[in-house]
Amino acid sequence: MSARMSALDSALHQLDQAVEQLGLDEGMHEMLATPRRSMEVAVPLRRDDGTLKVLKGYRVQHNFSRGPAKGGIRFHPDTDMDEVRALAMWMTWKCALIGIPYGGAKGGVAVDPRLLSRNELERVTRRYASEIMPIIGPEKDIPAPDVGTDEQTMAWMMDTFSAHKGYTVTGVVTGKPVSVGGSEGRGGATSRGVMYAAFSALREAGVDHRGATVAVQGFGKVGGLAAQFLHDAGCLVVAVSDWKGGVYNARGLNPAALLKHLKSGADTVVGFPGTDTITNAELLELDVDILVPAALEGVIHEGNADKVKAFFVVEGANGPTTPDADKVLEGNNVLVVPDVLANSGGVAVSYFEWVQDLQAYFWSEDEVNDRLKALMESAYDQVSTMARERGISLRTAAQTIGVGRVAQAHRTRGLYP
Ligand code: NAD
């Protein structure tokens, strides 16, 4: 295997492991490896200067045997069909693992949102939404935010879908602002879930989380609030990073102050007063207790896995560790809490949001957070029990549970015709 395995190679390799654990036949393996629907669309954009640029957009529905497809929309220059396929597959196992009635999907536009004006971003979002409209809807496929998109993107998507329908359809996307049918607690849900997953792992290992040192790669929607929640719970967050690089302070950073700094217009954490500058590569190799990769796929690979000194890797990002790296980390006794478990808080609360939208009846933030905690702790227990019983990694156990439930749904429904 190459040192830079693609996300799709990683996802298919992980599926192989789960299929082996479950003893599934070749036909079922092929069924689970193949997306049900893949759509590529042209997204023409009129730039503010009057010129026209045609972007590529994607939406992949990997599986809907357990319910409508669900998954985020990514705006990133490197997004392509294979990446979206991998991310959609991970969504299928994640939803099945945490027991919510969805299949997996993912979408994206190959564009760097940082290079677009707000008006251009709105036009890209609305055109992309109208291009994929034939296959999305509250009972078909429900998008959400991912890298490079946010609650404003979701508000524009919901508005575009509703304008075409002629009435308001809040349940078509999740991760919306609370003012237009979003859920309390959705904004911080993935990050809160990362914290619950980390604490479950530490508790099981008999380690007190108070005073535990943390490094977070990717100070975005997931990483930013994960750093803050971990800090607020008593951990010492010593390093965080973004696209430009990282900041380090052995005595601890103040994530809230860093978030405020970004909110007030800074485009990076680099250069924040009272911190030393480090690279993203250096951050991954810091001598900390907990490492939270919360940016992109494949950042821990064969070339650097041996240098990871953390005791726990808690995957806020999807697919940050390649299968080659998994082997090295396991050999070095680094406990990896896998993406489909560690970052499942986002889709869990997306599910709560969708349920609230369909019922037009909204819950308090405490209710949302309590349900999230119960769901994640139960998923962690199931995964760690299987891992112990079978002598396998948390990742293989998590994937085995998820894949097994999807295979079961296929068997129960039967094959049409
Ligand atoms: P985001 O766009 O809000 O943040 C991404 C962060 O990563 C930013 O700080 C960005 O500067 C940084 N980054 C970009 N390129 C980088 C690079 N090469 N090196 C280091 N940092 C880099 O995205 P997000 O929603 O926080 O998503 C982050 C990860 O979490 C993704 O893997 C995503 O699929 C996953 N995830 C997100 C959610 C969610 O609810 N948003 C849920 C589950 C999983």
PDB file of C-alpha atoms and ligand atoms in Angstrom, residues 74 76 87 91 94 106 114 145-149 186-187 190 217-224 241-245 262 267 280 293-297 299 316-320 343-347, ligand 1:
ATOM      1  CA  ARG A  74     -18.012  19.934   1.309  1.00  0.00           C
ATOM      2  CA  HIS A  76     -12.978  22.324  -1.063  1.00  0.00           C
ATOM      3  CA  LEU A  87     -17.121   9.974   2.788  1.00  0.00           C
ATOM      4  CA  MET A  91     -21.681   7.980   6.699  1.00  0.00           C
ATOM      5  CA  LYS A  94     -21.752   5.740  11.137  1.00  0.00           C
ATOM      6  CA  LYS A 106     -22.007  13.034   0.880  1.00  0.00           C
ATOM      7  CA  ARG A 114     -12.070  31.393   0.783  1.00  0.00           C
ATOM      8  CA  PRO A 145     -22.534  21.152   6.664  1.00  0.00           C
ATOM      9  CA  ASP A 146     -19.006  19.776   6.232  1.00  0.00           C
ATOM     10  CA  VAL A 147     -15.610  21.304   5.439  1.00  0.00           C
ATOM     11  CA  GLY A 148     -16.005  24.773   3.912  1.00  0.00           C
ATOM     12  CA  THR A 149     -19.773  25.032   4.482  1.00  0.00           C
ATOM     13  CA  ARG A 186     -26.379  21.243  16.610  1.00  0.00           C
ATOM     14  CA  GLY A 187     -23.569  23.800  16.240  1.00  0.00           C
ATOM     15  CA  THR A 190     -19.848  16.998  16.654  1.00  0.00           C
ATOM     16  CA  GLN A 217      -5.454  19.725  14.114  1.00  0.00           C
ATOM     17  CA  GLY A 218      -8.053  21.838  12.276  1.00  0.00           C
ATOM     18  CA  PHE A 219      -9.530  24.706  14.241  1.00  0.00           C
ATOM     19  CA  GLY A 220     -12.802  24.804  12.276  1.00  0.00           C
ATOM     20  CA  LYS A 221     -16.378  23.959  13.227  1.00  0.00           C
ATOM     21  CA  VAL A 222     -15.402  20.615  14.753  1.00  0.00           C
ATOM     22  CA  GLY A 223     -11.879  21.284  16.054  1.00  0.00           C
ATOM     23  CA  GLY A 224     -12.540  24.788  17.393  1.00  0.00           C
ATOM     24  CA  SER A 241      -3.838  24.471  13.895  1.00  0.00           C
ATOM     25  CA  ASP A 242      -5.563  25.385  10.664  1.00  0.00           C
ATOM     26  CA  TRP A 243      -4.754  25.493   6.927  1.00  0.00           C
ATOM     27  CA  LYS A 244      -1.889  27.923   7.543  1.00  0.00           C
ATOM     28  CA  GLY A 245      -0.137  26.220  10.458  1.00  0.00           C
ATOM     29  CA  LEU A 262     -11.125  34.268  14.190  1.00  0.00           C
ATOM     30  CA  ASP A 267      -8.093  34.092   8.772  1.00  0.00           C
ATOM     31  CA  ASN A 280       0.708  20.946  11.034  1.00  0.00           C
ATOM     32  CA  PRO A 293      -7.220  15.315  14.017  1.00  0.00           C
ATOM     33  CA  ALA A 294     -10.173  17.499  12.924  1.00  0.00           C
ATOM     34  CA  ALA A 295      -9.244  18.680   9.426  1.00  0.00           C
ATOM     35  CA  LEU A 296      -8.937  16.348   6.422  1.00  0.00           C
ATOM     36  CA  GLU A 297      -8.386  12.714   5.433  1.00  0.00           C
ATOM     37  CA  VAL A 299      -3.048  13.119   7.591  1.00  0.00           C
ATOM     38  CA  GLY A 316     -12.852  14.398  14.776  1.00  0.00           C
ATOM     39  CA  ALA A 317     -12.199  14.320  11.025  1.00  0.00           C
ATOM     40  CA  ASN A 318     -13.425  11.600   8.699  1.00  0.00           C
ATOM     41  CA  GLY A 319     -10.680   9.247   7.564  1.00  0.00           C
ATOM     42  CA  PRO A 320      -7.652  11.050   9.085  1.00  0.00           C
ATOM     43  CA  ASN A 343     -17.448  12.315  15.239  1.00  0.00           C
ATOM     44  CA  SER A 344     -20.920  10.767  15.118  1.00  0.00           C
ATOM     45  CA  GLY A 345     -22.338  13.462  17.421  1.00  0.00           C
ATOM     46  CA  GLY A 346     -22.884  15.683  14.380  1.00  0.00           C
ATOM     47  CA  VAL A 347     -25.151  13.312  12.525  1.00  0.00           C
TER      48      VAL A 347
HETATM   49  P1  NAD B   1     -14.311  23.367   8.700  1.00  0.00           P
HETATM   50  O1  NAD B   1     -14.194  23.802   7.286  1.00  0.00           O
HETATM   51  O2  NAD B   1     -15.209  24.101   9.607  1.00  0.00           O
HETATM   52  O3  NAD B   1     -12.866  23.323   9.385  1.00  0.00           O
HETATM   53  C1  NAD B   1     -11.766  22.696   8.798  1.00  0.00           C
HETATM   54  C2  NAD B   1     -10.514  23.176   9.521  1.00  0.00           C
HETATM   55  O4  NAD B   1      -9.380  22.499   8.984  1.00  0.00           O
HETATM   56  C3  NAD B   1     -10.226  24.668   9.321  1.00  0.00           C
HETATM   57  O5  NAD B   1      -9.656  25.168  10.516  1.00  0.00           O
HETATM   58  C4  NAD B   1      -9.199  24.681   8.211  1.00  0.00           C
HETATM   59  O6  NAD B   1      -8.384  25.842   8.226  1.00  0.00           O
HETATM   60  C5  NAD B   1      -8.402  23.450   8.579  1.00  0.00           C
HETATM   61  N1  NAD B   1      -7.638  22.910   7.460  1.00  0.00           N
HETATM   62  C6  NAD B   1      -7.935  22.906   6.141  1.00  0.00           C
HETATM   63  N2  NAD B   1      -6.947  22.336   5.445  1.00  0.00           N
HETATM   64  C7  NAD B   1      -6.007  21.955   6.342  1.00  0.00           C
HETATM   65  C8  NAD B   1      -4.759  21.310   6.244  1.00  0.00           C
HETATM   66  N3  NAD B   1      -4.286  20.925   5.069  1.00  0.00           N
HETATM   67  N4  NAD B   1      -4.070  21.086   7.386  1.00  0.00           N
HETATM   68  C9  NAD B   1      -4.564  21.465   8.581  1.00  0.00           C
HETATM   69  N5  NAD B   1      -5.734  22.085   8.734  1.00  0.00           N
HETATM   70  C10 NAD B   1      -6.451  22.319   7.630  1.00  0.00           C
HETATM   71  O7  NAD B   1     -14.718  21.814   8.620  1.00  0.00           O
HETATM   72  P2  NAD B   1     -15.382  20.932   9.772  1.00  0.00           P
HETATM   73  O8  NAD B   1     -16.845  20.895   9.533  1.00  0.00           O
HETATM   74  O9  NAD B   1     -14.836  21.317  11.090  1.00  0.00           O
HETATM   75  O10 NAD B   1     -14.847  19.482   9.361  1.00  0.00           O
HETATM   76  C11 NAD B   1     -13.576  19.001   9.769  1.00  0.00           C
HETATM   77  C12 NAD B   1     -13.560  17.481   9.672  1.00  0.00           C
HETATM   78  O11 NAD B   1     -14.599  16.942  10.502  1.00  0.00           O
HETATM   79  C13 NAD B   1     -13.843  16.904   8.279  1.00  0.00           C
HETATM   80  O12 NAD B   1     -13.126  15.705   8.132  1.00  0.00           O
HETATM   81  C14 NAD B   1     -15.325  16.607   8.305  1.00  0.00           C
HETATM   82  O13 NAD B   1     -15.718  15.652   7.348  1.00  0.00           O
HETATM   83  C15 NAD B   1     -15.451  16.098   9.726  1.00  0.00           C
HETATM   84  N6  NAD B   1     -16.798  16.145  10.292  1.00  0.00           N
HETATM   85  C16 NAD B   1     -17.508  17.297  10.340  1.00  0.00           C
HETATM   86  C17 NAD B   1     -18.765  17.292  10.911  1.00  0.00           C
HETATM   87  C18 NAD B   1     -19.568  18.553  11.072  1.00  0.00           C
HETATM   88  O14 NAD B   1     -20.615  18.487  11.730  1.00  0.00           O
HETATM   89  N7  NAD B   1     -19.154  19.695  10.567  1.00  0.00           N
HETATM   90  C19 NAD B   1     -19.307  16.108  11.422  1.00  0.00           C
HETATM   91  C20 NAD B   1     -18.545  14.949  11.366  1.00  0.00           C
HETATM   92  C21 NAD B   1     -17.293  14.981  10.808  1.00  0.00           C
END
